[in-house]
PDB file of C-alpha atoms in Angstrom:
ATOM      1  CA  MET A   1      11.366 -11.484   0.802  1.00 54.00           C
ATOM      2  CA  THR A   2      15.078 -11.692   0.348  1.00 62.00           C
ATOM      3  CA  ASN A   3      17.483  -8.823  -0.133  1.00 85.00           C
ATOM      4  CA  ILE A   4      15.104  -6.206   1.208  1.00 91.00           C
ATOM      5  CA  PRO A   5      16.363  -2.795   0.067  1.00 95.00           C
ATOM      6  CA  ILE A   6      17.014  -0.593   3.108  1.00 97.00           C
ATOM      7  CA  ARG A   7      18.093   3.028   2.716  1.00 97.00           C
ATOM      8  CA  PRO A   8      18.314   6.128   4.886  1.00 98.00           C
ATOM      9  CA  ALA A   9      15.020   7.987   4.682  1.00 98.00           C
ATOM     10  CA  THR A  10      14.765  11.485   3.273  1.00 98.00           C
ATOM     11  CA  ASP A  11      12.392  14.224   4.318  1.00 98.00           C
ATOM     12  CA  ALA A  12      10.322  13.344   1.250  1.00 98.00           C
ATOM     13  CA  ASP A  13       9.535   9.937   2.848  1.00 98.00           C
ATOM     14  CA  GLY A  14       7.405  11.551   5.556  1.00 97.00           C
ATOM     15  CA  ASP A  15       4.114  10.964   3.735  1.00 97.00           C
ATOM     16  CA  ALA A  16       4.901   7.289   3.112  1.00 98.00           C
ATOM     17  CA  ILE A  17       5.891   6.783   6.758  1.00 98.00           C
ATOM     18  CA  ALA A  18       2.711   8.597   7.831  1.00 98.00           C
ATOM     19  CA  ALA A  19       0.708   6.141   5.718  1.00 97.00           C
ATOM     20  CA  LEU A  20       2.453   3.203   7.432  1.00 97.00           C
ATOM     21  CA  ILE A  21       1.662   4.609  10.879  1.00 97.00           C
ATOM     22  CA  ALA A  22      -1.959   5.434  10.010  1.00 97.00           C
ATOM     23  CA  ALA A  23      -2.502   1.924   8.614  1.00 96.00           C
ATOM     24  CA  ALA A  24      -0.962   0.292  11.693  1.00 95.00           C
ATOM     25  CA  PHE A  25      -3.034   2.418  14.064  1.00 96.00           C
ATOM     26  CA  SER A  26      -6.220   1.514  12.161  1.00 95.00           C
ATOM     27  CA  GLU A  27      -5.676  -2.111  13.189  1.00 95.00           C
ATOM     28  CA  TYR A  28      -6.218  -1.289  16.873  1.00 94.00           C
ATOM     29  CA  GLU A  29      -9.339   0.039  18.531  1.00 92.00           C
ATOM     30  CA  GLY A  30      -8.745   3.431  20.061  1.00 92.00           C
ATOM     31  CA  CYS A  31      -5.482   4.186  18.215  1.00 94.00           C
ATOM     32  CA  VAL A  32      -5.823   7.642  16.692  1.00 94.00           C
ATOM     33  CA  PHE A  33      -3.489   8.967  14.005  1.00 95.00           C
ATOM     34  CA  ASP A  34      -3.465  12.772  13.995  1.00 95.00           C
ATOM     35  CA  ARG A  35      -0.382  13.841  12.064  1.00 95.00           C
ATOM     36  CA  ALA A  36      -0.618  17.546  12.820  1.00 94.00           C
ATOM     37  CA  ALA A  37      -1.225  17.104  16.550  1.00 94.00           C
ATOM     38  CA  GLU A  38       1.106  14.238  17.381  1.00 95.00           C
ATOM     39  CA  PHE A  39       3.458  13.570  14.475  1.00 96.00           C
ATOM     40  CA  PRO A  40       4.717  16.942  13.175  1.00 96.00           C
ATOM     41  CA  GLU A  41       8.205  15.448  12.727  1.00 97.00           C
ATOM     42  CA  LEU A  42       6.867  13.593   9.681  1.00 97.00           C
ATOM     43  CA  ASP A  43       7.002  16.876   7.754  1.00 97.00           C
ATOM     44  CA  ALA A  44      10.830  16.641   7.815  1.00 98.00           C
ATOM     45  CA  ILE A  45      11.439  13.163   9.212  1.00 98.00           C
ATOM     46  CA  ALA A  46      15.059  12.653   8.159  1.00 98.00           C
ATOM     47  CA  SER A  47      16.016  16.141   9.363  1.00 98.00           C
ATOM     48  CA  HIS A  48      14.231  15.471  12.661  1.00 98.00           C
ATOM     49  CA  PHE A  49      16.288  12.369  13.416  1.00 98.00           C
ATOM     50  CA  SER A  50      19.492  13.908  12.082  1.00 98.00           C
ATOM     51  CA  ALA A  51      19.033  16.840  14.489  1.00 98.00           C
ATOM     52  CA  ARG A  52      18.705  14.281  17.318  1.00 96.00           C
ATOM     53  CA  GLY A  53      21.969  12.625  16.267  1.00 97.00           C
ATOM     54  CA  GLY A  54      20.181   9.677  14.692  1.00 98.00           C
ATOM     55  CA  THR A  55      18.965   8.150  11.457  1.00 98.00           C
ATOM     56  CA  ILE A  56      15.707   6.804  10.104  1.00 98.00           C
ATOM     57  CA  TRP A  57      15.720   4.053   7.506  1.00 98.00           C
ATOM     58  CA  VAL A  58      13.038   2.783   5.170  1.00 98.00           C
ATOM     59  CA  ALA A  59      12.541  -0.565   3.482  1.00 98.00           C
ATOM     60  CA  GLU A  60      11.309  -0.546  -0.087  1.00 96.00           C
ATOM     61  CA  ALA A  61       9.591  -2.905  -2.500  1.00 94.00           C
ATOM     62  CA  ASP A  62       8.402  -1.993  -5.972  1.00 91.00           C
ATOM     63  CA  ASP A  63       9.411   1.650  -5.409  1.00 90.00           C
ATOM     64  CA  SER A  64       7.149   1.892  -2.335  1.00 95.00           C
ATOM     65  CA  VAL A  65       8.090   2.344   1.304  1.00 97.00           C
ATOM     66  CA  ILE A  66       6.996  -0.802   3.159  1.00 97.00           C
ATOM     67  CA  GLY A  67       8.741  -0.268   6.490  1.00 98.00           C
ATOM     68  CA  SER A  68      10.538   2.207   8.714  1.00 98.00           C
ATOM     69  CA  MET A  69      12.775   2.260  11.780  1.00 98.00           C
ATOM     70  CA  ALA A  70      14.774   5.037  13.412  1.00 98.00           C
ATOM     71  CA  LEU A  71      17.666   5.009  15.873  1.00 98.00           C
ATOM     72  CA  ALA A  72      18.736   7.998  17.951  1.00 98.00           C
ATOM     73  CA  PRO A  73      20.353   8.726  21.308  1.00 97.00           C
ATOM     74  CA  ALA A  74      18.046   7.818  24.193  1.00 95.00           C
ATOM     75  CA  LYS A  75      16.794  10.773  26.186  1.00 89.00           C
ATOM     76  CA  ASP A  76      15.245   8.958  29.154  1.00 83.00           C
ATOM     77  CA  GLU A  77      16.919   9.990  32.381  1.00 84.00           C
ATOM     78  CA  ASP A  78      17.562   6.346  33.295  1.00 85.00           C
ATOM     79  CA  ALA A  79      19.174   5.517  29.929  1.00 87.00           C
ATOM     80  CA  PRO A  80      22.902   4.808  30.125  1.00 87.00           C
ATOM     81  CA  ALA A  81      25.328   7.280  28.584  1.00 90.00           C
ATOM     82  CA  GLY A  82      25.650   6.442  24.902  1.00 93.00           C
ATOM     83  CA  GLY A  83      22.450   4.391  24.934  1.00 95.00           C
ATOM     84  CA  LEU A  84      20.324   4.435  21.805  1.00 97.00           C
ATOM     85  CA  GLU A  85      16.586   4.219  21.270  1.00 97.00           C
ATOM     86  CA  ILE A  86      14.550   2.783  18.412  1.00 98.00           C
ATOM     87  CA  PHE A  87      11.572   4.725  17.076  1.00 97.00           C
ATOM     88  CA  LYS A  88       9.047   4.599  14.221  1.00 97.00           C
ATOM     89  CA  VAL A  89       8.959   0.819  13.779  1.00 97.00           C
ATOM     90  CA  TYR A  90       6.224   0.198  11.235  1.00 96.00           C
ATOM     91  CA  VAL A  91       5.822  -2.372   8.462  1.00 97.00           C
ATOM     92  CA  ALA A  92       3.014  -2.471   5.895  1.00 96.00           C
ATOM     93  CA  GLN A  93       0.580  -5.248   6.747  1.00 94.00           C
ATOM     94  CA  ALA A  94       1.113  -7.017   3.398  1.00 93.00           C
ATOM     95  CA  ALA A  95       4.887  -7.079   4.018  1.00 94.00           C
ATOM     96  CA  ARG A  96       4.835  -8.491   7.550  1.00 94.00           C
ATOM     97  CA  ARG A  97       6.425 -11.820   8.434  1.00 93.00           C
ATOM     98  CA  ARG A  98       8.713 -11.540   5.437  1.00 94.00           C
ATOM     99  CA  GLY A  99      11.873 -10.281   7.148  1.00 94.00           C
ATOM    100  CA  VAL A 100      11.285  -6.546   6.656  1.00 97.00           C
ATOM    101  CA  ALA A 101      11.324  -5.615  10.345  1.00 96.00           C
ATOM    102  CA  ARG A 102      14.320  -7.900  10.909  1.00 96.00           C
ATOM    103  CA  ALA A 103      16.253  -6.265   8.044  1.00 97.00           C
ATOM    104  CA  LEU A 104      15.503  -2.832   9.478  1.00 97.00           C
ATOM    105  CA  PHE A 105      16.485  -3.986  12.981  1.00 97.00           C
ATOM    106  CA  ASP A 106      19.745  -5.506  11.707  1.00 96.00           C
ATOM    107  CA  THR A 107      20.548  -2.152  10.077  1.00 97.00           C
ATOM    108  CA  ALA A 108      19.879  -0.336  13.354  1.00 97.00           C
ATOM    109  CA  LEU A 109      21.861  -2.924  15.332  1.00 97.00           C
ATOM    110  CA  ASP A 110      24.843  -2.502  12.999  1.00 96.00           C
ATOM    111  CA  ALA A 111      24.688   1.266  13.588  1.00 97.00           C
ATOM    112  CA  ALA A 112      24.474   0.753  17.352  1.00 97.00           C
ATOM    113  CA  ARG A 113      27.474  -1.574  17.254  1.00 96.00           C
ATOM    114  CA  ALA A 114      29.454   0.934  15.196  1.00 95.00           C
ATOM    115  CA  ALA A 115      28.613   3.607  17.782  1.00 95.00           C
ATOM    116  CA  GLY A 116      29.673   1.345  20.664  1.00 95.00           C
ATOM    117  CA  ALA A 117      26.277   1.783  22.336  1.00 97.00           C
ATOM    118  CA  PRO A 118      25.862   0.011  25.681  1.00 96.00           C
ATOM    119  CA  GLU A 119      22.194  -0.700  24.973  1.00 96.00           C
ATOM    120  CA  ILE A 120      19.269  -0.192  22.650  1.00 97.00           C
ATOM    121  CA  ARG A 121      15.883   0.549  24.114  1.00 97.00           C
ATOM    122  CA  LEU A 122      12.420   1.259  22.806  1.00 97.00           C
ATOM    123  CA  TRP A 123       8.953   2.058  24.037  1.00 97.00           C
ATOM    124  CA  THR A 124       5.998   0.245  22.454  1.00 96.00           C
ATOM    125  CA  ASP A 125       2.239   0.529  22.813  1.00 95.00           C
ATOM    126  CA  THR A 126       0.894  -2.129  25.188  1.00 96.00           C
ATOM    127  CA  ARG A 127      -1.648  -3.106  22.505  1.00 95.00           C
ATOM    128  CA  PHE A 128       0.994  -4.075  19.909  1.00 95.00           C
ATOM    129  CA  ALA A 129       1.417  -7.734  20.948  1.00 94.00           C
ATOM    130  CA  ASP A 130       2.880  -8.849  17.589  1.00 93.00           C
ATOM    131  CA  ALA A 131       5.559  -6.178  17.916  1.00 95.00           C
ATOM    132  CA  HIS A 132       6.353  -7.352  21.457  1.00 96.00           C
ATOM    133  CA  ARG A 133       6.968 -10.879  20.181  1.00 96.00           C
ATOM    134  CA  PHE A 134       9.234  -9.521  17.436  1.00 96.00           C
ATOM    135  CA  TYR A 135      11.295  -7.473  19.918  1.00 97.00           C
ATOM    136  CA  GLU A 136      11.649 -10.478  22.211  1.00 97.00           C
ATOM    137  CA  ARG A 137      12.839 -12.630  19.262  1.00 96.00           C
ATOM    138  CA  CYS A 138      15.480  -9.942  18.663  1.00 96.00           C
ATOM    139  CA  GLY A 139      16.714 -10.319  22.253  1.00 96.00           C
ATOM    140  CA  PHE A 140      14.914  -7.437  23.962  1.00 97.00           C
ATOM    141  CA  THR A 141      13.386  -7.878  27.399  1.00 97.00           C
ATOM    142  CA  ARG A 142      10.463  -5.929  28.806  1.00 97.00           C
ATOM    143  CA  GLU A 143      11.264  -3.977  31.949  1.00 95.00           C
ATOM    144  CA  GLY A 144       9.321  -2.087  34.557  1.00 91.00           C
ATOM    145  CA  PRO A 145       5.707  -0.996  34.572  1.00 94.00           C
ATOM    146  CA  ALA A 146       3.947   0.563  31.595  1.00 96.00           C
ATOM    147  CA  ARG A 147       3.999   4.349  31.311  1.00 94.00           C
ATOM    148  CA  GLU A 148       1.072   6.538  30.313  1.00 96.00           C
ATOM    149  CA  CYS A 149       1.636   8.798  27.309  1.00 94.00           C
ATOM    150  CA  HIS A 150      -1.305  11.219  27.710  1.00 94.00           C
ATOM    151  CA  ASP A 151      -1.970  11.247  23.954  1.00 94.00           C
ATOM    152  CA  LEU A 152      -5.073  11.088  21.768  1.00 94.00           C
ATOM    153  CA  SER A 153      -4.960   7.263  21.761  1.00 95.00           C
ATOM    154  CA  ALA A 154      -4.779   6.969  25.572  1.00 93.00           C
ATOM    155  CA  THR A 155      -1.558   5.020  25.009  1.00 95.00           C
ATOM    156  CA  TRP A 156       0.303   3.067  27.640  1.00 96.00           C
ATOM    157  CA  GLU A 157       3.772   1.858  26.652  1.00 96.00           C
ATOM    158  CA  TYR A 158       6.164  -0.866  27.728  1.00 97.00           C
ATOM    159  CA  LEU A 159       9.925  -0.336  27.881  1.00 97.00           C
ATOM    160  CA  TYR A 160      12.045  -2.930  26.092  1.00 97.00           C
ATOM    161  CA  ARG A 161      15.837  -3.051  26.498  1.00 97.00           C
ATOM    162  CA  LEU A 162      18.624  -4.882  24.697  1.00 97.00           C
ATOM    163  CA  PRO A 163      21.926  -4.580  26.594  1.00 96.00           C
ATOM    164  CA  LEU A 164      24.914  -4.689  24.292  1.00 95.00           C
ATOM    165  CA  GLY A 165      28.267  -6.026  25.420  1.00 75.00           C
ATOM    166  CA  ALA A 166      31.742  -5.294  24.128  1.00 56.00           C
ATOM    167  CA  ALA A 167      31.774  -3.908  20.597  1.00 47.00           C
ATOM    168  CA  GLY A 168      27.987  -3.536  20.679  1.00 46.00           C
ATOM    169  CA  HIS A 169      27.120  -7.242  20.674  1.00 49.00           C
ATOM    170  CA  PRO A 170      23.932  -8.360  22.413  1.00 54.00           C
ATOM    171  CA  GLN A 171      24.610  -9.741  25.860  1.00 54.00           C
ATOM    172  CA  GLY A 172      22.994 -12.974  26.635  1.00 51.00           C
TER     173      GLY A 172
END
């Protein structure tokens, strides 16, 4: 795919993003998607991230949402001041390995650079090995031990960090 349309999500995109998450979870044994119990923010997804000082974007093809990614200030106590965190990284299975996730990440990276963020971080399910490879190709490194989430899927997550240098450029 070339020229993947990326736009800020609206609250009306919550159902499409929910479908992306549910489909991704169905690929992994033990991953449970319960929107009401664990994803209530999907009912007003753009407002949720706006209230956190962030943005969620979607990728589209043929008038359908095929990917999502959000960026908001990191809330972890060990996150540096001004650090940002990526959330809701999902791409429809049929659209994977076509540059969708990279286009979404580049959009988020541009926003992080514009904000002068010292780093971008994210937490990802330990089962999502393809996602780990993608994050590492983008320059992220895994740090520390996995954390337990105490959710319906019995999730453990890895922390990935991408330090940004002057003007928000990846350090390397």
